[in-house]
mmCIF file of C-alpha atoms and ligand atoms in Angstrom:
data_model
loop_
_atom_site.group_PDB
_atom_site.id
_atom_site.type_symbol
_atom_site.label_atom_id
_atom_site.label_comp_id
_atom_site.label_asym_id
_atom_site.label_seq_id
_atom_site.Cartn_x
_atom_site.Cartn_y
_atom_site.Cartn_z
ATOM 1 C CA MET E 1 189.085 116.881 161.491
ATOM 2 C CA ARG E 2 190.944 114.249 163.505
ATOM 3 C CA ASN E 3 189.112 111.973 165.921
ATOM 4 C CA CYS E 4 190.718 113.673 168.923
ATOM 5 C CA GLU E 5 189.408 117.024 167.713
ATOM 6 C CA LYS E 6 185.919 115.588 167.252
ATOM 7 C CA ARG E 7 185.994 114.092 170.731
ATOM 8 C CA PHE E 8 187.251 117.381 172.154
ATOM 9 C CA HIS E 9 184.297 119.126 170.567
ATOM 10 C CA LYS E 10 181.883 116.548 171.916
ATOM 11 C CA ILE E 11 183.189 116.920 175.486
ATOM 12 C CA TYR E 12 183.695 120.697 175.638
ATOM 13 C CA HIS E 13 181.180 121.951 173.031
ATOM 14 C CA ARG E 14 183.831 124.050 171.321
ATOM 15 C CA ASP E 15 186.803 123.490 169.058
ATOM 16 C CA ALA E 16 190.205 122.720 170.533
ATOM 17 C CA ALA E 17 192.515 125.749 170.342
ATOM 18 C CA ALA E 18 195.478 123.760 168.981
ATOM 19 C CA LEU E 19 196.785 120.379 167.935
ATOM 20 C CA ALA E 20 200.130 118.983 169.132
ATOM 21 C CA PHE E 21 201.820 116.128 167.295
ATOM 22 C CA CYS E 22 204.813 113.866 167.775
ATOM 23 C CA PRO E 23 205.739 111.031 165.389
ATOM 24 C CA TYR E 24 206.549 107.447 166.369
ATOM 25 C CA ARG E 25 210.019 106.088 165.639
ATOM 26 C CA ILE E 26 211.688 102.988 164.281
ATOM 27 C CA CYS E 27 215.205 101.819 165.108
ATOM 28 C CA PRO E 28 216.363 99.467 162.349
ATOM 29 C CA ILE E 29 219.826 98.962 163.903
ATOM 30 C CA GLY E 30 221.021 99.957 167.372
ATOM 31 C CA ALA E 31 218.612 98.216 169.718
ATOM 32 C CA HIS E 32 219.494 97.905 173.397
ATOM 33 C CA SER E 33 222.498 100.141 173.019
ATOM 34 C CA ASP E 34 221.451 103.544 174.289
ATOM 35 C CA HIS E 35 221.281 102.756 178.021
ATOM 36 C CA ASN E 36 224.926 101.641 177.788
ATOM 37 C CA MET E 37 225.992 104.694 175.775
ATOM 38 C CA GLY E 38 226.091 103.014 172.384
ATOM 39 C CA LYS E 39 225.314 104.273 168.898
ATOM 40 C CA VAL E 40 221.904 104.020 167.270
ATOM 41 C CA THR E 41 220.158 104.546 163.944
ATOM 42 C CA GLY E 42 216.567 105.657 163.653
ATOM 43 C CA GLN E 43 213.812 107.348 161.735
ATOM 44 C CA ALA E 44 210.600 109.082 162.673
ATOM 45 C CA ILE E 45 207.565 107.829 160.746
ATOM 46 C CA ASP E 46 204.473 109.524 159.369
ATOM 47 C CA LYS E 47 202.220 108.212 162.158
ATOM 48 C CA GLY E 48 202.211 109.322 165.753
ATOM 49 C CA ILE E 49 200.359 110.896 168.647
ATOM 50 C CA HIS E 50 198.074 113.913 168.342
ATOM 51 C CA ILE E 51 196.703 115.926 171.241
ATOM 52 C CA ALA E 52 193.814 118.305 170.620
ATOM 53 C CA TYR E 53 193.967 120.831 173.444
ATOM 54 C CA SER E 54 192.984 124.209 174.842
ATOM 55 C CA PRO E 55 194.674 126.126 177.662
ATOM 56 C CA LYS E 56 193.146 126.207 181.134
ATOM 57 C CA GLU E 57 193.907 129.387 183.013
ATOM 58 C CA ASN E 58 193.323 127.783 186.423
ATOM 59 C CA GLY E 59 196.323 125.425 186.066
ATOM 60 C CA VAL E 60 194.300 122.225 185.874
ATOM 61 C CA ILE E 61 195.367 119.505 183.480
ATOM 62 C CA GLU E 62 192.510 117.360 182.294
ATOM 63 C CA LEU E 63 193.213 114.606 179.787
ATOM 64 C CA CYS E 64 191.545 111.693 178.146
ATOM 65 C CA SER E 65 192.819 109.264 175.549
ATOM 66 C CA LEU E 66 190.983 107.582 172.701
ATOM 67 C CA GLN E 67 193.009 104.444 173.477
ATOM 68 C CA PHE E 68 192.384 104.184 177.237
ATOM 69 C CA ASP E 69 189.236 104.379 179.374
ATOM 70 C CA LYS E 70 190.068 106.443 182.421
ATOM 71 C CA ARG E 71 190.251 110.238 182.333
ATOM 72 C CA ALA E 72 193.071 111.845 184.308
ATOM 73 C CA GLN E 73 193.306 115.161 186.120
ATOM 74 C CA TRP E 74 195.875 117.036 188.216
ATOM 75 C CA HIS E 75 197.076 120.594 188.843
ATOM 76 C CA VAL E 76 200.359 121.955 187.483
ATOM 77 C CA ALA E 77 201.393 122.828 191.044
ATOM 78 C CA GLN E 78 200.130 119.593 192.625
ATOM 79 C CA VAL E 79 201.318 116.540 190.766
ATOM 80 C CA PRO E 80 201.361 113.239 192.673
ATOM 81 C CA GLU E 81 204.998 112.584 193.612
ATOM 82 C CA ARG E 82 204.668 108.898 192.772
ATOM 83 C CA ARG E 83 203.348 107.193 189.709
ATOM 84 C CA GLN E 84 199.739 106.093 189.794
ATOM 85 C CA GLY E 85 200.104 103.073 187.531
ATOM 86 C CA ASP E 86 198.093 104.209 184.536
ATOM 87 C CA TRP E 87 198.691 105.671 181.054
ATOM 88 C CA ALA E 88 198.780 109.248 182.342
ATOM 89 C CA ASP E 89 201.914 108.670 184.453
ATOM 90 C CA TYR E 90 204.135 109.824 181.572
ATOM 91 C CA LEU E 91 202.259 113.110 181.564
ATOM 92 C CA ARG E 92 202.188 113.556 185.329
ATOM 93 C CA GLY E 93 205.941 112.962 185.279
ATOM 94 C CA ALA E 94 206.293 115.435 182.404
ATOM 95 C CA THR E 95 204.407 118.107 184.354
ATOM 96 C CA LEU E 96 206.719 117.571 187.342
ATOM 97 C CA GLU E 97 209.878 117.700 185.205
ATOM 98 C CA LEU E 98 208.846 120.868 183.394
ATOM 99 C CA GLY E 99 207.618 122.452 186.632
ATOM 100 C CA ARG E 100 211.008 121.847 188.271
ATOM 101 C CA ARG E 101 212.699 123.961 185.603
ATOM 102 C CA TYR E 102 210.099 126.561 184.643
ATOM 103 C CA PRO E 103 207.210 128.293 186.374
ATOM 104 C CA LEU E 104 203.952 126.718 185.197
ATOM 105 C CA THR E 105 200.736 128.627 185.666
ATOM 106 C CA ARG E 106 198.416 127.373 182.936
ATOM 107 C CA GLY E 107 197.101 123.862 182.514
ATOM 108 C CA LEU E 108 195.187 122.398 179.596
ATOM 109 C CA SER E 109 192.289 120.208 178.639
ATOM 110 C CA GLY E 110 193.171 117.698 175.982
ATOM 111 C CA VAL E 111 192.215 114.587 174.067
ATOM 112 C CA ILE E 112 195.001 112.197 172.999
ATOM 113 C CA GLU E 113 194.914 110.051 169.887
ATOM 114 C CA GLY E 114 197.465 107.479 168.758
ATOM 115 C CA SER E 115 197.361 106.573 165.086
ATOM 116 C CA LEU E 116 198.664 102.995 165.463
ATOM 117 C CA PRO E 117 198.229 100.247 168.072
ATOM 118 C CA ILE E 118 200.489 100.596 171.099
ATOM 119 C CA GLY E 119 203.820 98.844 171.365
ATOM 120 C CA GLY E 120 207.274 99.036 169.833
ATOM 121 C CA LEU E 121 207.077 102.415 168.136
ATOM 122 C CA SER E 122 207.708 104.332 171.308
ATOM 123 C CA SER E 123 204.306 105.793 171.854
ATOM 124 C CA SER E 124 205.381 106.583 175.431
ATOM 125 C CA ALA E 125 208.083 109.001 174.275
ATOM 126 C CA ALA E 126 205.725 110.340 171.585
ATOM 127 C CA VAL E 127 202.911 111.045 174.025
ATOM 128 C CA THR E 128 205.359 112.667 176.463
ATOM 129 C CA LEU E 129 206.876 114.901 173.775
ATOM 130 C CA SER E 130 203.537 115.934 172.287
ATOM 131 C CA PHE E 131 202.316 116.739 175.787
ATOM 132 C CA PHE E 132 205.488 118.751 176.481
ATOM 133 C CA SER E 133 204.901 120.712 173.311
ATOM 134 C CA ALA E 134 201.292 121.488 174.360
ATOM 135 C CA LEU E 135 202.165 122.385 177.962
ATOM 136 C CA CYS E 136 205.113 124.523 176.829
ATOM 137 C CA ALA E 137 202.926 126.320 174.294
ATOM 138 C CA VAL E 138 200.217 127.250 176.803
ATOM 139 C CA ASN E 139 202.872 128.495 179.241
ATOM 140 C CA GLY E 140 204.890 130.373 176.624
ATOM 141 C CA LEU E 141 207.999 128.177 177.080
ATOM 142 C CA LYS E 142 210.506 127.161 174.422
ATOM 143 C CA PRO E 143 212.992 124.646 175.806
ATOM 144 C CA ALA E 144 215.662 123.570 173.311
ATOM 145 C CA ALA E 145 215.744 120.045 171.867
ATOM 146 C CA PRO E 146 218.493 118.619 174.144
ATOM 147 C CA GLU E 147 216.642 119.843 177.221
ATOM 148 C CA LEU E 148 213.359 118.336 176.030
ATOM 149 C CA ILE E 149 215.079 115.015 175.417
ATOM 150 C CA LYS E 150 216.645 115.121 178.864
ATOM 151 C CA MET E 151 213.323 115.898 180.537
ATOM 152 C CA ALA E 152 211.462 113.189 178.608
ATOM 153 C CA VAL E 153 214.095 110.577 179.485
ATOM 154 C CA ALA E 154 213.960 111.656 183.139
ATOM 155 C CA VAL E 155 210.199 111.059 183.110
ATOM 156 C CA GLU E 156 210.758 107.434 182.039
ATOM 157 C CA ASN E 157 213.747 106.795 184.327
ATOM 158 C CA ASN E 158 212.610 108.557 187.468
ATOM 159 C CA TYR E 159 208.824 108.738 187.416
ATOM 160 C CA VAL E 160 207.695 105.712 185.404
ATOM 161 C CA GLY E 161 210.680 103.592 186.458
ATOM 162 C CA VAL E 162 212.061 102.271 183.153
ATOM 163 C CA SER E 163 215.861 102.333 182.702
ATOM 164 C CA SER E 164 215.574 103.393 179.066
ATOM 165 C CA GLY E 165 218.074 105.561 177.200
ATOM 166 C CA LYS E 166 217.522 108.462 174.858
ATOM 167 C CA LEU E 167 216.993 106.618 171.570
ATOM 168 C CA ASP E 168 213.243 107.151 171.328
ATOM 169 C CA GLN E 169 213.130 110.839 172.163
ATOM 170 C CA SER E 170 216.146 111.657 169.990
ATOM 171 C CA CYS E 171 214.628 109.897 166.962
ATOM 172 C CA GLU E 172 211.295 111.590 167.475
ATOM 173 C CA ILE E 173 212.944 115.008 167.571
ATOM 174 C CA TYR E 174 216.046 114.926 165.351
ATOM 175 C CA SER E 175 214.861 112.724 162.467
ATOM 176 C CA ARG E 176 214.386 114.163 159.002
ATOM 177 C CA LYS E 177 212.244 112.731 156.233
ATOM 178 C CA ASN E 178 214.135 110.358 153.921
ATOM 179 C CA GLN E 179 217.234 110.518 156.063
ATOM 180 C CA LEU E 180 218.743 108.219 158.627
ATOM 181 C CA LEU E 181 219.473 109.488 162.106
ATOM 182 C CA TYR E 182 222.882 108.257 163.279
ATOM 183 C CA LEU E 183 223.339 109.193 166.907
ATOM 184 C CA ASP E 184 226.078 108.575 169.439
ATOM 185 C CA THR E 185 224.348 108.479 172.816
ATOM 186 C CA LEU E 186 227.675 109.001 174.584
ATOM 187 C CA ASP E 187 227.962 112.663 173.653
ATOM 188 C CA ASP E 188 224.704 113.237 171.726
ATOM 189 C CA SER E 189 226.562 113.996 168.520
ATOM 190 C CA TYR E 190 224.421 113.055 165.552
ATOM 191 C CA GLU E 191 224.133 113.165 161.832
ATOM 192 C CA VAL E 192 221.113 112.803 159.599
ATOM 193 C CA ILE E 193 222.478 110.850 156.648
ATOM 194 C CA PRO E 194 220.683 111.707 153.401
ATOM 195 C CA THR E 195 219.302 108.983 151.211
ATOM 196 C CA HIS E 196 221.806 108.352 148.416
ATOM 197 C CA PRO E 197 220.340 109.038 144.939
ATOM 198 C CA SER E 198 221.072 105.451 143.933
ATOM 199 C CA MET E 199 219.150 103.995 146.866
ATOM 200 C CA PRO E 200 215.970 102.197 145.759
ATOM 201 C CA ALA E 201 212.610 103.429 147.072
ATOM 202 C CA TYR E 202 211.453 101.667 150.218
ATOM 203 C CA ASP E 203 208.444 101.451 152.514
ATOM 204 C CA ILE E 204 208.549 101.093 156.254
ATOM 205 C CA MET E 205 206.133 98.264 156.988
ATOM 206 C CA ILE E 206 204.862 97.718 160.504
ATOM 207 C CA PHE E 207 203.463 94.320 161.487
ATOM 208 C CA PHE E 208 201.519 94.489 164.740
ATOM 209 C CA SER E 209 201.527 91.178 166.555
ATOM 210 C CA GLY E 210 198.117 91.909 168.051
ATOM 211 C CA VAL E 211 199.572 91.676 171.542
ATOM 212 C CA GLU E 212 200.057 94.888 173.461
ATOM 213 C CA ARG E 213 202.239 94.701 176.528
ATOM 214 C CA THR E 214 203.795 97.294 178.723
ATOM 215 C CA LEU E 215 207.491 98.114 178.714
ATOM 216 C CA ALA E 216 207.527 99.097 182.370
ATOM 217 C CA GLY E 217 208.059 95.417 183.118
ATOM 218 C CA SER E 218 211.011 94.333 185.167
ATOM 219 C CA ALA E 219 212.539 92.343 182.286
ATOM 220 C CA PHE E 220 213.634 95.482 180.430
ATOM 221 C CA ASN E 221 215.383 96.869 183.489
ATOM 222 C CA MET E 222 216.938 93.514 184.309
ATOM 223 C CA ARG E 223 218.568 93.274 180.864
ATOM 224 C CA VAL E 224 220.038 96.753 181.344
ATOM 225 C CA ASP E 225 221.410 95.698 184.736
ATOM 226 C CA GLU E 226 222.864 92.524 183.239
ATOM 227 C CA ALA E 227 224.720 94.538 180.600
ATOM 228 C CA ARG E 228 225.950 96.934 183.266
ATOM 229 C CA SER E 229 227.064 94.020 185.412
ATOM 230 C CA ALA E 230 229.103 92.691 182.482
ATOM 231 C CA ALA E 231 230.785 96.084 182.182
ATOM 232 C CA TYR E 232 231.502 96.187 185.920
ATOM 233 C CA ALA E 233 232.956 92.687 185.939
ATOM 234 C CA LEU E 234 235.063 93.318 182.816
ATOM 235 C CA LYS E 235 236.518 96.397 184.459
ATOM 236 C CA ALA E 236 237.394 94.382 187.535
ATOM 237 C CA PHE E 237 238.890 91.464 185.569
ATOM 238 C CA SER E 238 241.071 93.790 183.536
ATOM 239 C CA GLY E 239 242.164 95.935 186.458
ATOM 240 C CA MET E 240 240.434 99.068 185.183
ATOM 241 C CA PRO E 241 239.362 101.542 187.853
ATOM 242 C CA TYR E 242 235.649 101.421 188.488
ATOM 243 C CA GLY E 243 233.288 103.813 190.210
ATOM 244 C CA LYS E 244 229.587 103.670 190.931
ATOM 245 C CA PHE E 245 227.760 100.657 189.537
ATOM 246 C CA ALA E 246 224.794 102.718 188.323
ATOM 247 C CA GLU E 247 227.108 104.892 186.246
ATOM 248 C CA THR E 248 229.022 102.016 184.677
ATOM 249 C CA ASN E 249 228.391 101.174 181.039
ATOM 250 C CA LEU E 250 229.813 98.974 178.312
ATOM 251 C CA ARG E 251 231.037 101.945 176.306
ATOM 252 C CA GLU E 252 233.775 102.415 178.911
ATOM 253 C CA VAL E 253 235.161 98.950 178.215
ATOM 254 C CA SER E 254 236.876 98.332 174.894
ATOM 255 C CA ARG E 255 235.937 95.415 172.695
ATOM 256 C CA GLU E 256 239.485 94.071 173.115
ATOM 257 C CA VAL E 257 239.015 93.885 176.884
ATOM 258 C CA TYR E 258 235.668 92.185 176.321
ATOM 259 C CA GLU E 259 237.203 89.605 173.966
ATOM 260 C CA GLN E 260 239.999 88.917 176.423
ATOM 261 C CA TYR E 261 237.815 88.349 179.472
ATOM 262 C CA LYS E 262 234.399 87.401 178.105
ATOM 263 C CA ASN E 263 234.712 83.739 178.986
ATOM 264 C CA ARG E 264 234.928 84.612 182.660
ATOM 265 C CA LEU E 265 231.528 86.300 182.579
ATOM 266 C CA PRO E 266 228.367 84.452 183.598
ATOM 267 C CA GLU E 267 226.782 83.215 180.365
ATOM 268 C CA THR E 268 223.786 85.590 180.520
ATOM 269 C CA TRP E 269 225.989 88.640 181.069
ATOM 270 C CA ARG E 270 228.309 87.516 178.273
ATOM 271 C CA ARG E 271 225.364 87.354 175.886
ATOM 272 C CA ARG E 272 224.118 90.816 176.797
ATOM 273 C CA ALA E 273 227.618 92.194 176.216
ATOM 274 C CA GLU E 274 227.959 90.208 172.979
ATOM 275 C CA HIS E 275 224.784 91.868 171.726
ATOM 276 C CA TRP E 276 226.000 95.310 172.725
ATOM 277 C CA TYR E 277 229.434 95.066 171.075
ATOM 278 C CA THR E 278 228.168 93.448 167.898
ATOM 279 C CA GLU E 279 225.294 95.938 167.682
ATOM 280 C CA TYR E 280 227.785 98.771 167.998
ATOM 281 C CA ALA E 281 229.665 97.400 164.987
ATOM 282 C CA ARG E 282 226.407 96.851 163.068
ATOM 283 C CA VAL E 283 225.336 100.448 163.629
ATOM 284 C CA GLU E 284 228.628 101.752 162.272
ATOM 285 C CA ALA E 285 228.464 99.417 159.270
ATOM 286 C CA GLY E 286 224.775 100.302 158.757
ATOM 287 C CA ALA E 287 225.464 104.039 158.701
ATOM 288 C CA GLU E 288 228.119 103.479 156.038
ATOM 289 C CA ALA E 289 225.779 101.240 153.999
ATOM 290 C CA TRP E 290 223.088 103.947 154.118
ATOM 291 C CA ARG E 291 225.614 106.568 153.069
ATOM 292 C CA ARG E 292 226.407 104.643 149.896
ATOM 293 C CA GLY E 293 222.755 103.808 149.221
ATOM 294 C CA ASP E 294 223.193 100.099 149.897
ATOM 295 C CA LEU E 295 219.769 99.184 151.211
ATOM 296 C CA VAL E 296 220.468 95.463 150.790
ATOM 297 C CA ALA E 297 223.445 95.610 153.150
ATOM 298 C CA PHE E 298 221.582 97.905 155.539
ATOM 299 C CA GLY E 299 218.599 95.542 155.588
ATOM 300 C CA ARG E 300 220.818 92.533 156.225
ATOM 301 C CA LEU E 301 222.319 94.300 159.244
ATOM 302 C CA SER E 302 218.835 95.022 160.562
ATOM 303 C CA PHE E 303 217.938 91.338 160.281
ATOM 304 C CA GLU E 304 221.196 90.485 162.093
ATOM 305 C CA SER E 305 220.331 92.992 164.785
ATOM 306 C CA GLY E 306 216.980 91.227 165.221
ATOM 307 C CA ARG E 307 218.681 87.833 165.448
ATOM 308 C CA SER E 308 221.086 89.112 168.115
ATOM 309 C CA SER E 309 218.205 90.588 170.100
ATOM 310 C CA ILE E 310 216.625 87.145 170.145
ATOM 311 C CA GLU E 311 219.739 85.071 170.815
ATOM 312 C CA ASN E 312 221.938 87.358 172.887
ATOM 313 C CA TRP E 313 219.677 89.950 174.450
ATOM 314 C CA GLU E 314 217.077 87.187 174.782
ATOM 315 C CA THR E 315 213.964 89.202 174.182
ATOM 316 C CA GLY E 316 211.032 88.655 171.914
ATOM 317 C CA SER E 317 207.654 87.197 172.753
ATOM 318 C CA PRO E 318 206.677 84.036 170.807
ATOM 319 C CA GLU E 319 204.525 86.256 168.556
ATOM 320 C CA LEU E 320 207.341 88.681 167.750
ATOM 321 C CA LYS E 321 209.840 85.893 167.133
ATOM 322 C CA THR E 322 207.421 84.215 164.750
ATOM 323 C CA LEU E 323 206.896 87.476 162.884
ATOM 324 C CA TYR E 324 210.637 87.972 162.668
ATOM 325 C CA ASP E 325 211.101 84.481 161.223
ATOM 326 C CA ILE E 326 208.361 85.008 158.664
ATOM 327 C CA MET E 327 209.921 88.313 157.622
ATOM 328 C CA THR E 328 213.286 86.689 156.992
ATOM 329 C CA HIS E 329 211.597 84.285 154.552
ATOM 330 C CA THR E 330 209.482 86.823 152.665
ATOM 331 C CA ASP E 331 210.509 88.207 149.272
ATOM 332 C CA GLY E 332 210.686 91.984 149.014
ATOM 333 C CA ILE E 333 211.825 92.582 152.592
ATOM 334 C CA TYR E 334 215.305 94.137 152.811
ATOM 335 C CA GLY E 335 215.493 93.683 156.546
ATOM 336 C CA GLY E 336 213.823 94.308 159.855
ATOM 337 C CA ARG E 337 213.473 93.311 163.471
ATOM 338 C CA PHE E 338 211.185 93.804 166.394
ATOM 339 C CA SER E 339 210.695 97.438 166.803
ATOM 340 C CA GLY E 340 211.733 98.578 170.240
ATOM 341 C CA ALA E 341 212.507 96.505 173.257
ATOM 342 C CA GLY E 342 210.860 93.331 172.017
ATOM 343 C CA PHE E 343 208.502 92.646 174.894
ATOM 344 C CA LYS E 344 205.362 93.707 173.057
ATOM 345 C CA GLY E 345 204.010 95.260 169.956
ATOM 346 C CA CYS E 346 205.367 95.008 166.480
ATOM 347 C CA CYS E 347 208.106 94.243 164.001
ATOM 348 C CA MET E 348 209.292 96.818 161.477
ATOM 349 C CA ALA E 349 210.689 96.088 158.041
ATOM 350 C CA LEU E 350 212.228 98.066 155.207
ATOM 351 C CA THR E 351 210.524 96.763 152.107
ATOM 352 C CA ASP E 352 210.366 97.096 148.336
ATOM 353 C CA PRO E 353 207.148 99.005 147.463
ATOM 354 C CA ALA E 354 206.607 96.715 144.456
ATOM 355 C CA PHE E 355 206.035 93.831 146.918
ATOM 356 C CA ARG E 356 203.603 95.678 149.210
ATOM 357 C CA GLU E 357 200.623 93.421 148.526
ATOM 358 C CA SER E 358 202.458 90.118 148.382
ATOM 359 C CA ILE E 359 204.298 90.895 151.630
ATOM 360 C CA THR E 360 201.046 91.816 153.368
ATOM 361 C CA GLU E 361 199.371 88.619 152.159
ATOM 362 C CA LYS E 362 202.245 86.305 152.949
ATOM 363 C CA VAL E 363 203.053 87.673 156.414
ATOM 364 C CA THR E 364 199.387 87.825 157.402
ATOM 365 C CA ALA E 365 198.640 84.273 156.252
ATOM 366 C CA ALA E 366 201.767 82.761 157.792
ATOM 367 C CA TYR E 367 201.311 84.600 161.091
ATOM 368 C CA LEU E 368 197.630 83.793 161.502
ATOM 369 C CA ARG E 369 198.344 80.156 160.735
ATOM 370 C CA GLU E 370 200.488 80.159 163.900
ATOM 371 C CA PHE E 371 198.255 82.457 165.955
ATOM 372 C CA PRO E 372 194.669 82.091 164.666
ATOM 373 C CA ASP E 373 193.257 83.713 167.819
ATOM 374 C CA LEU E 374 194.934 86.993 166.882
ATOM 375 C CA LYS E 375 192.803 87.405 163.759
ATOM 376 C CA GLY E 376 191.259 90.880 163.928
ATOM 377 C CA LYS E 377 194.032 92.057 166.255
ATOM 378 C CA PHE E 378 197.028 91.504 163.983
ATOM 379 C CA SER E 379 197.474 94.408 161.552
ATOM 380 C CA VAL E 380 199.827 95.630 158.823
ATOM 381 C CA HIS E 381 200.649 99.297 158.178
ATOM 382 C CA VAL E 382 202.639 100.886 155.390
ATOM 383 C CA CYS E 383 204.497 103.998 156.568
ATOM 384 C CA GLN E 384 207.101 106.431 155.300
ATOM 385 C CA SER E 385 209.890 108.266 157.063
ATOM 386 C CA ALA E 386 209.040 111.710 158.397
ATOM 387 C CA ASP E 387 210.422 114.790 160.101
ATOM 388 C CA GLY E 388 210.744 114.716 163.863
ATOM 389 C CA VAL E 389 208.465 116.774 166.076
ATOM 390 C CA SER E 390 208.525 120.462 165.210
ATOM 391 C CA LEU E 391 209.127 122.429 168.364
HETATM 392 C C1 GLA L 401 212.874 101.129 174.387
HETATM 393 C C2 GLA L 401 213.621 102.175 175.205
HETATM 394 C C3 GLA L 401 214.819 102.731 174.410
HETATM 395 C C4 GLA L 401 215.698 101.602 173.907
HETATM 396 C C5 GLA L 401 214.856 100.541 173.206
HETATM 397 C C6 GLA L 401 215.638 99.314 172.845
HETATM 398 O O1 GLA L 401 212.293 101.709 173.262
HETATM 399 O O2 GLA L 401 212.758 103.210 175.562
HETATM 400 O O3 GLA L 401 215.546 103.628 175.209
HETATM 401 O O4 GLA L 401 216.457 101.055 174.945
HETATM 402 O O5 GLA L 401 213.751 100.113 173.993
HETATM 403 O O6 GLA L 401 216.571 99.628 171.886
#
């Protein structure tokens, strides 16, 4: 029995009727691309968010989380129009989104459990998708994958207020165990590239910095706006027609145009664009490396992606940058970067299973030498790739 099921039993004195699950995701190459219609790679992992739940005929939604203190409650027909500023906002927003498209009559009581610390693995998309799957099940709804992704992204963009793209939700739905998701966010075309028989075995190691921060910060949105501004300016410099600013993205501007006019951009905008164009090339090269089973080349591209996120996208807390540096100097690590936006959470690495112990020891010792106060909070997890959420 999972902890969320035990807690459900303790609160309601009966077993939960069902268990919803959605995995977390990693994005080894393709960071900060999706909001500007780039390409991404990703995998779901064998850890994620569970919700133990039972339907409520009266339409009330009543939730608590093992990771947060406050319980939350609302009615499927009366969701606050604005976010309340707590963990349940994703789920209020999800209720609104689903309710706009389908009639909702039943609610649910549920207990949410995350299997890893929060930050970098897209627990927000995972909690939203597992909640969607529970709320759809109790109301007899079966939206298709693209619609679910669209609704979950709308929750983040419109209700929570983060200008994120569709990387997280797509990885958490489309991924297949042992395969690499290769997605073009421009038209949602994707491929799951099988692992070549000659590819060596690998672990997905997650190093949690011990610092949990929220993504809903303004810095994430500002970087997206900076990249968009670069696209807008490049269009103007080159005489391309341009429309609404909010709909402009770097994918509309060729790399040649960027190279020709980049020196006229403000330095910060140039760096954001530099990250985007080079990341686009890294994703394409990474997909080809995976296809031929070249984990060394793939890993190197992931390290390069991490470096560009630090230098060009200019993200990464001191803790995450330190972890990244340690990873680049540790034997047995093919490659890695901060997982996710880089404002909080963790770094991911693709590693040689034969080095599991030595990597854990070396990274832990080196990190805690720099951040002794994070002893007890820093943690290492060995994961494997997994199937996306089953709908
Ligand atoms: C967060 C967002 C994603 C993506 C990544 C950075 O996880 O939710 O849409 O932008 O950051 O690659």
